[in-house]
PDB file of C-alpha atoms in Angstrom:
ATOM      1  CA  MET A   1       0.000   0.000   0.000  1.00 58.00           C
ATOM      2  CA  LYS A   2       1.326   3.395  -0.956  1.00 64.00           C
ATOM      3  CA  MET A   3       2.050   5.625   2.036  1.00 69.00           C
ATOM      4  CA  ARG A   4       0.021   8.802   1.868  1.00 77.00           C
ATOM      5  CA  LYS A   5       1.660  12.161   2.328  1.00 83.00           C
ATOM      6  CA  SER A   6       0.904  13.835   5.642  1.00 85.00           C
ATOM      7  CA  ASN A   7      -1.992  16.257   5.616  1.00 87.00           C
ATOM      8  CA  LEU A   8      -0.385  18.341   8.342  1.00 87.00           C
ATOM      9  CA  ASP A   9       1.963  21.283   8.021  1.00 87.00           C
ATOM     10  CA  GLU A  10       4.833  21.827  10.487  1.00 83.00           C
ATOM     11  CA  ARG A  11       2.750  23.707  13.064  1.00 89.00           C
ATOM     12  CA  GLN A  12      -0.050  21.151  12.898  1.00 92.00           C
ATOM     13  CA  GLU A  13       2.477  18.339  13.209  1.00 91.00           C
ATOM     14  CA  GLN A  14       3.890  19.910  16.400  1.00 91.00           C
ATOM     15  CA  MET A  15       0.369  20.422  17.736  1.00 94.00           C
ATOM     16  CA  MET A  16      -0.473  16.800  16.919  1.00 96.00           C
ATOM     17  CA  LEU A  17       2.615  15.595  18.786  1.00 96.00           C
ATOM     18  CA  LYS A  18       1.642  17.717  21.791  1.00 96.00           C
ATOM     19  CA  ILE A  19      -1.889  16.306  21.764  1.00 98.00           C
ATOM     20  CA  GLU A  20      -0.551  12.755  21.501  1.00 97.00           C
ATOM     21  CA  HIS A  21       1.924  13.504  24.306  1.00 96.00           C
ATOM     22  CA  ASN A  22      -0.841  14.783  26.586  1.00 97.00           C
ATOM     23  CA  GLY A  23      -3.074  11.842  25.673  1.00 97.00           C
ATOM     24  CA  PHE A  24      -0.317   9.377  26.510  1.00 96.00           C
ATOM     25  CA  TRP A  25       0.346  10.820  29.970  1.00 95.00           C
ATOM     26  CA  ILE A  26      -3.358  11.144  30.792  1.00 97.00           C
ATOM     27  CA  ALA A  27      -3.818   7.456  29.905  1.00 95.00           C
ATOM     28  CA  PHE A  28      -0.688   6.453  31.849  1.00 95.00           C
ATOM     29  CA  TRP A  29      -1.587   8.225  35.096  1.00 94.00           C
ATOM     30  CA  MET A  30      -5.268   7.327  34.907  1.00 94.00           C
ATOM     31  CA  LEU A  31      -4.345   3.672  34.486  1.00 92.00           C
ATOM     32  CA  ALA A  32      -1.936   3.861  37.434  1.00 91.00           C
ATOM     33  CA  ALA A  33      -4.510   5.706  39.584  1.00 91.00           C
ATOM     34  CA  PHE A  34      -7.245   3.240  38.596  1.00 88.00           C
ATOM     35  CA  MET A  35      -5.105   0.283  39.681  1.00 87.00           C
ATOM     36  CA  LEU A  36      -4.122   1.876  42.994  1.00 85.00           C
ATOM     37  CA  ILE A  37      -7.688   2.954  43.831  1.00 86.00           C
ATOM     38  CA  GLU A  38      -9.101  -0.425  42.840  1.00 83.00           C
ATOM     39  CA  GLU A  39      -6.538  -2.152  45.029  1.00 80.00           C
ATOM     40  CA  ALA A  40      -7.180   0.186  47.978  1.00 79.00           C
ATOM     41  CA  VAL A  41     -10.972   0.115  47.716  1.00 79.00           C
ATOM     42  CA  SER A  42     -11.707  -3.476  46.725  1.00 76.00           C
ATOM     43  CA  GLY A  43      -8.465  -5.226  47.635  1.00 68.00           C
ATOM     44  CA  ALA A  44      -8.466  -6.784  44.175  1.00 69.00           C
ATOM     45  CA  ASP A  45      -5.650  -9.227  43.461  1.00 71.00           C
ATOM     46  CA  ILE A  46      -3.461  -9.612  40.401  1.00 71.00           C
ATOM     47  CA  LYS A  47      -6.079 -11.774  38.632  1.00 76.00           C
ATOM     48  CA  VAL A  48      -8.429  -8.788  38.496  1.00 77.00           C
ATOM     49  CA  PHE A  49      -6.104  -6.188  37.026  1.00 79.00           C
ATOM     50  CA  GLY A  50      -3.299  -8.334  35.602  1.00 84.00           C
ATOM     51  CA  GLY A  51      -3.920  -6.969  32.096  1.00 86.00           C
ATOM     52  CA  GLU A  52      -3.682  -3.361  33.225  1.00 87.00           C
ATOM     53  CA  CYS A  53      -0.546  -4.256  35.171  1.00 88.00           C
ATOM     54  CA  ILE A  54       1.120  -5.746  32.073  1.00 91.00           C
ATOM     55  CA  ILE A  55       0.177  -2.711  29.963  1.00 92.00           C
ATOM     56  CA  LEU A  56       1.518  -0.264  32.555  1.00 92.00           C
ATOM     57  CA  LEU A  57       4.756  -2.214  32.985  1.00 92.00           C
ATOM     58  CA  THR A  58       5.251  -2.481  29.219  1.00 95.00           C
ATOM     59  CA  ILE A  59       4.734   1.276  28.772  1.00 94.00           C
ATOM     60  CA  SER A  60       7.040   2.040  31.698  1.00 94.00           C
ATOM     61  CA  CYS A  61       9.789  -0.258  30.391  1.00 94.00           C
ATOM     62  CA  TYR A  62       9.526   1.222  26.900  1.00 95.00           C
ATOM     63  CA  VAL A  63       9.720   4.842  28.127  1.00 95.00           C
ATOM     64  CA  THR A  64      12.595   4.067  30.519  1.00 94.00           C
ATOM     65  CA  ILE A  65      14.704   2.177  27.976  1.00 95.00           C
ATOM     66  CA  ALA A  66      14.014   4.669  25.167  1.00 95.00           C
ATOM     67  CA  CYS A  67      14.954   7.633  27.367  1.00 95.00           C
ATOM     68  CA  LEU A  68      18.115   5.973  28.661  1.00 94.00           C
ATOM     69  CA  ARG A  69      19.207   5.069  25.118  1.00 94.00           C
ATOM     70  CA  ALA A  70      18.672   8.686  24.059  1.00 92.00           C
ATOM     71  CA  GLY A  71      20.614   9.966  27.088  1.00 92.00           C
ATOM     72  CA  ILE A  72      17.550  11.691  28.529  1.00 93.00           C
ATOM     73  CA  TRP A  73      16.675  11.645  32.232  1.00 93.00           C
ATOM     74  CA  ASP A  74      13.866  14.135  32.895  1.00 92.00           C
ATOM     75  CA  ARG A  75      12.747  17.635  31.929  1.00 90.00           C
ATOM     76  CA  LYS A  76      12.813  19.021  35.455  1.00 90.00           C
ATOM     77  CA  LEU A  77      14.275  16.479  37.889  1.00 91.00           C
ATOM     78  CA  GLN A  78      18.020  16.110  38.313  1.00 91.00           C
ATOM     79  CA  PRO A  79      19.619  12.641  38.402  1.00 93.00           C
ATOM     80  CA  LYS A  80      20.727  13.030  42.026  1.00 92.00           C
ATOM     81  CA  PHE A  81      20.487  10.735  45.039  1.00 93.00           C
ATOM     82  CA  THR A  82      18.380  13.210  47.053  1.00 94.00           C
ATOM     83  CA  THR A  83      15.813  13.523  44.238  1.00 95.00           C
ATOM     84  CA  ASN A  84      15.692   9.738  43.888  1.00 95.00           C
ATOM     85  CA  LEU A  85      15.302   9.364  47.652  1.00 96.00           C
ATOM     86  CA  ILE A  86      12.355  11.789  47.753  1.00 96.00           C
ATOM     87  CA  ALA A  87      10.673  10.023  44.798  1.00 95.00           C
ATOM     88  CA  SER A  88      11.225   6.637  46.474  1.00 96.00           C
ATOM     89  CA  ILE A  89       9.773   7.870  49.771  1.00 97.00           C
ATOM     90  CA  ILE A  90       6.690   9.189  47.946  1.00 96.00           C
ATOM     91  CA  ALA A  91       6.290   5.820  46.183  1.00 95.00           C
ATOM     92  CA  GLY A  92       6.717   4.029  49.527  1.00 96.00           C
ATOM     93  CA  ILE A  93       4.065   6.201  51.201  1.00 95.00           C
ATOM     94  CA  VAL A  94       1.574   5.649  48.345  1.00 93.00           C
ATOM     95  CA  VAL A  95       2.094   1.876  48.382  1.00 91.00           C
ATOM     96  CA  GLY A  96       1.933   1.857  52.192  1.00 93.00           C
ATOM     97  CA  LEU A  97      -1.409   3.692  52.171  1.00 91.00           C
ATOM     98  CA  VAL A  98      -2.855   1.459  49.444  1.00 88.00           C
ATOM     99  CA  THR A  99      -1.708  -1.640  51.332  1.00 88.00           C
ATOM    100  CA  PHE A 100      -3.174  -0.338  54.576  1.00 88.00           C
ATOM    101  CA  PHE A 101      -6.616   0.268  53.071  1.00 86.00           C
ATOM    102  CA  ALA A 102      -6.583  -3.019  51.145  1.00 84.00           C
ATOM    103  CA  ILE A 103      -5.690  -5.074  54.236  1.00 84.00           C
ATOM    104  CA  HIS A 104      -7.951  -3.061  56.513  1.00 83.00           C
ATOM    105  CA  ARG A 105     -10.963  -4.358  54.564  1.00 78.00           C
ATOM    106  CA  TYR A 106     -10.230  -7.921  55.683  1.00 76.00           C
ATOM    107  CA  PHE A 107      -8.564  -7.404  59.065  1.00 75.00           C
ATOM    108  CA  GLY A 108     -10.211  -4.197  60.222  1.00 71.00           C
ATOM    109  CA  ASP A 109     -10.101  -5.145  63.870  1.00 74.00           C
ATOM    110  CA  LYS A 110      -6.336  -5.604  63.852  1.00 79.00           C
ATOM    111  CA  ILE A 111      -5.127  -2.073  63.215  1.00 83.00           C
ATOM    112  CA  GLY A 112      -1.634  -2.837  64.498  1.00 85.00           C
ATOM    113  CA  GLY A 113      -1.218  -5.643  61.985  1.00 84.00           C
ATOM    114  CA  CYS A 114      -2.536  -3.465  59.159  1.00 86.00           C
ATOM    115  CA  ILE A 115      -0.065  -0.710  60.029  1.00 90.00           C
ATOM    116  CA  ALA A 116       2.798  -3.203  60.247  1.00 91.00           C
ATOM    117  CA  ALA A 117       1.929  -4.719  56.855  1.00 90.00           C
ATOM    118  CA  ALA A 118       1.595  -1.257  55.311  1.00 91.00           C
ATOM    119  CA  ALA A 119       4.919  -0.180  56.795  1.00 94.00           C
ATOM    120  CA  ILE A 120       6.691  -3.283  55.467  1.00 95.00           C
ATOM    121  CA  ALA A 121       5.171  -2.811  51.995  1.00 94.00           C
ATOM    122  CA  GLY A 122       6.084   0.881  52.018  1.00 95.00           C
ATOM    123  CA  ILE A 123       9.664   0.319  53.164  1.00 96.00           C
ATOM    124  CA  VAL A 124      10.244  -2.512  50.663  1.00 96.00           C
ATOM    125  CA  THR A 125       8.837  -0.345  47.870  1.00 96.00           C
ATOM    126  CA  CYS A 126      11.019   2.579  48.922  1.00 96.00           C
ATOM    127  CA  VAL A 127      14.170   0.422  48.997  1.00 97.00           C
ATOM    128  CA  LEU A 128      13.382  -1.214  45.629  1.00 97.00           C
ATOM    129  CA  CYS A 129      12.655   2.195  44.092  1.00 96.00           C
ATOM    130  CA  ILE A 130      15.907   3.730  45.306  1.00 96.00           C
ATOM    131  CA  ILE A 131      17.843   0.715  43.961  1.00 96.00           C
ATOM    132  CA  ALA A 132      16.066   0.903  40.568  1.00 95.00           C
ATOM    133  CA  LEU A 133      16.555   4.681  40.340  1.00 95.00           C
ATOM    134  CA  SER A 134      20.230   4.411  41.312  1.00 96.00           C
ATOM    135  CA  ILE A 135      20.789   1.812  38.591  1.00 95.00           C
ATOM    136  CA  GLY A 136      18.899   4.099  36.180  1.00 95.00           C
ATOM    137  CA  VAL A 137      21.054   7.117  37.090  1.00 95.00           C
ATOM    138  CA  ALA A 138      24.257   5.094  36.661  1.00 95.00           C
ATOM    139  CA  SER A 139      23.080   3.857  33.227  1.00 95.00           C
ATOM    140  CA  TYR A 140      22.004   7.374  32.229  1.00 95.00           C
ATOM    141  CA  LYS A 141      25.338   8.944  33.207  1.00 94.00           C
ATOM    142  CA  LYS A 142      27.266   6.265  31.351  1.00 94.00           C
ATOM    143  CA  ARG A 143      25.140   6.704  28.239  1.00 94.00           C
ATOM    144  CA  GLU A 144      25.256  10.511  28.421  1.00 91.00           C
ATOM    145  CA  ALA A 145      29.053  10.458  28.712  1.00 91.00           C
ATOM    146  CA  LYS A 146      29.245   8.215  25.654  1.00 91.00           C
ATOM    147  CA  LEU A 147      26.909  10.425  23.617  1.00 89.00           C
ATOM    148  CA  ASN A 148      28.786  13.565  24.643  1.00 86.00           C
ATOM    149  CA  GLU A 149      32.159  12.211  23.535  1.00 86.00           C
ATOM    150  CA  GLU A 150      33.628  14.563  20.971  1.00 81.00           C
ATOM    151  CA  PRO A 151      33.878  12.830  17.566  1.00 80.00           C
ATOM    152  CA  GLU A 152      37.401  12.368  16.306  1.00 73.00           C
ATOM    153  CA  GLU A 153      36.559  13.505  12.779  1.00 61.00           C
ATOM    154  CA  GLU A 154      37.054  17.129  11.868  1.00 57.00           C
ATOM    155  CA  LEU A 155      38.714  18.576   8.822  1.00 51.00           C
ATOM    156  CA  GLU A 156      40.082  15.354   7.392  1.00 53.00           C
ATOM    157  CA  GLU A 157      36.567  14.030   7.007  1.00 55.00           C
ATOM    158  CA  ILE A 158      35.505  17.146   5.117  1.00 51.00           C
TER     159      ILE A 158
ATOM    160  CA  MET B   1      21.697  17.197   4.079  1.00 77.00           C
ATOM    161  CA  ARG B   2      24.826  18.041   5.996  1.00 84.00           C
ATOM    162  CA  ASN B   3      25.480  21.586   7.156  1.00 86.00           C
ATOM    163  CA  LEU B   4      29.139  21.917   6.264  1.00 89.00           C
ATOM    164  CA  LYS B   5      29.041  25.712   6.427  1.00 91.00           C
ATOM    165  CA  MET B   6      28.314  25.489  10.115  1.00 93.00           C
ATOM    166  CA  LYS B   7      31.016  22.885  10.609  1.00 92.00           C
ATOM    167  CA  PHE B   8      33.607  24.922   8.672  1.00 92.00           C
ATOM    168  CA  ARG B   9      32.819  28.048  10.671  1.00 93.00           C
ATOM    169  CA  ARG B  10      33.051  26.184  13.976  1.00 94.00           C
ATOM    170  CA  ILE B  11      36.396  24.693  13.053  1.00 93.00           C
ATOM    171  CA  GLU B  12      37.549  28.076  11.776  1.00 92.00           C
ATOM    172  CA  LEU B  13      36.923  29.459  15.258  1.00 93.00           C
ATOM    173  CA  GLU B  14      38.705  26.419  16.757  1.00 92.00           C
ATOM    174  CA  MET B  15      35.582  25.440  18.640  1.00 93.00           C
ATOM    175  CA  SER B  16      34.655  21.876  19.432  1.00 92.00           C
ATOM    176  CA  GLN B  17      31.068  20.681  19.174  1.00 93.00           C
ATOM    177  CA  THR B  18      31.002  20.716  22.977  1.00 92.00           C
ATOM    178  CA  ASP B  19      32.129  24.374  23.091  1.00 93.00           C
ATOM    179  CA  LEU B  20      29.464  25.398  20.596  1.00 94.00           C
ATOM    180  CA  ALA B  21      26.847  23.357  22.426  1.00 93.00           C
ATOM    181  CA  LYS B  22      27.675  25.110  25.713  1.00 93.00           C
ATOM    182  CA  ALA B  23      27.544  28.524  24.021  1.00 95.00           C
ATOM    183  CA  CYS B  24      24.069  27.717  22.637  1.00 94.00           C
ATOM    184  CA  GLY B  25      22.723  25.953  25.719  1.00 92.00           C
ATOM    185  CA  VAL B  26      22.168  22.584  24.042  1.00 93.00           C
ATOM    186  CA  THR B  27      23.835  19.165  24.158  1.00 91.00           C
ATOM    187  CA  ARG B  28      26.753  18.136  21.979  1.00 92.00           C
ATOM    188  CA  GLN B  29      24.598  15.532  20.271  1.00 91.00           C
ATOM    189  CA  THR B  30      22.246  18.263  19.059  1.00 93.00           C
ATOM    190  CA  ILE B  31      25.082  20.173  17.411  1.00 94.00           C
ATOM    191  CA  GLY B  32      26.381  16.928  15.900  1.00 92.00           C
ATOM    192  CA  LEU B  33      22.968  16.071  14.491  1.00 92.00           C
ATOM    193  CA  ILE B  34      22.493  19.563  13.009  1.00 93.00           C
ATOM    194  CA  GLU B  35      25.878  19.364  11.296  1.00 92.00           C
ATOM    195  CA  ALA B  36      25.049  15.887  10.061  1.00 92.00           C
ATOM    196  CA  GLY B  37      21.734  17.167   8.697  1.00 90.00           C
ATOM    197  CA  GLU B  38      19.733  14.777  10.831  1.00 91.00           C
ATOM    198  CA  PHE B  39      17.977  17.405  12.923  1.00 91.00           C
ATOM    199  CA  ASN B  40      16.257  20.618  11.822  1.00 90.00           C
ATOM    200  CA  PRO B  41      16.787  23.246  14.518  1.00 93.00           C
ATOM    201  CA  SER B  42      14.163  25.823  15.464  1.00 92.00           C
ATOM    202  CA  ILE B  43      14.700  29.412  14.348  1.00 93.00           C
ATOM    203  CA  ASN B  44      15.646  30.322  17.940  1.00 94.00           C
ATOM    204  CA  LEU B  45      18.382  27.705  18.007  1.00 94.00           C
ATOM    205  CA  CYS B  46      19.576  28.785  14.555  1.00 95.00           C
ATOM    206  CA  ILE B  47      19.908  32.348  15.872  1.00 95.00           C
ATOM    207  CA  ALA B  48      21.777  31.138  18.984  1.00 95.00           C
ATOM    208  CA  ILE B  49      24.196  29.157  16.796  1.00 95.00           C
ATOM    209  CA  CYS B  50      24.745  32.121  14.484  1.00 96.00           C
ATOM    210  CA  LYS B  51      25.429  34.426  17.439  1.00 95.00           C
ATOM    211  CA  ALA B  52      27.866  31.928  18.934  1.00 95.00           C
ATOM    212  CA  LEU B  53      29.676  31.599  15.610  1.00 95.00           C
ATOM    213  CA  GLY B  54      29.528  35.343  14.846  1.00 94.00           C
ATOM    214  CA  VAL B  55      27.715  34.970  11.528  1.00 95.00           C
ATOM    215  CA  THR B  56      24.256  35.653  10.135  1.00 94.00           C
ATOM    216  CA  LEU B  57      21.486  33.195   9.387  1.00 94.00           C
ATOM    217  CA  ASN B  58      22.148  33.662   5.684  1.00 92.00           C
ATOM    218  CA  ASP B  59      25.775  32.679   6.134  1.00 91.00           C
ATOM    219  CA  LEU B  60      24.906  29.326   7.668  1.00 91.00           C
ATOM    220  CA  PHE B  61      21.442  28.371   6.599  1.00 89.00           C
ATOM    221  CA  TRP B  62      20.730  30.028   3.250  1.00 88.00           C
ATOM    222  CA  GLU B  63      21.532  28.137   0.122  1.00 80.00           C
ATOM    223  CA  GLU B  64      21.478  29.458  -3.411  1.00 75.00           C
ATOM    224  CA  ASN B  65      19.844  27.251  -6.088  1.00 67.00           C
ATOM    225  CA  GLY B  66      17.339  25.932  -3.579  1.00 53.00           C
ATOM    226  CA  ASN B  67      19.722  23.288  -2.180  1.00 51.00           C
ATOM    227  CA  GLU B  68      20.469  22.690   1.442  1.00 48.00           C
ATOM    228  CA  ASN B  69      23.999  23.212   2.666  1.00 46.00           C
ATOM    229  CA  ALA B  70      26.071  20.817   0.665  1.00 42.00           C
TER     230      ALA B  70
END
């Protein structure tokens, strides 16, 4: 089949990319929020939202690998340990809260146990996140250094 | 197509791609891709490059006969 020429001019193309960009992130965060809320409210297990989980993980892996290959970390956040630590703590708190509400549905009378389970889930998440982010930062810095190497060619190539 | 005018001017000024990138506030890869003709810079970046290299937009980005920089 013959590929048709784009109907868009440069400005429209940029606008289209922006719309697609916004659409992607709305879908990503809504999917993540849906899974967390469903888990917290109904205590649903992996059988219920396994498909959503696979989609979210696939998207996350694609974005992470593509950005690292391109030597891109983030628009605003710096690849520093303190930033990674704050992000990991936030992730730990969110997972801790979700775990607390999910477990509280079944063992409501044992608040101490719910808090302990939530704390363990939160701490494990925080530790795993900081490890994953540290590995990501190391990979990013290595890739960025490689991409920023000055090429040896100059006049002789011309 | 490759932008050899830009590359010649940069070398004339004894600037590396990294030096030019720092002067323009972009990464070295971006300068490399512009010189290789694999990335079309915005007009703002074109102006920043021209200022850093001390030339006009015509000097670097205008081509007679309708061709890109050969």
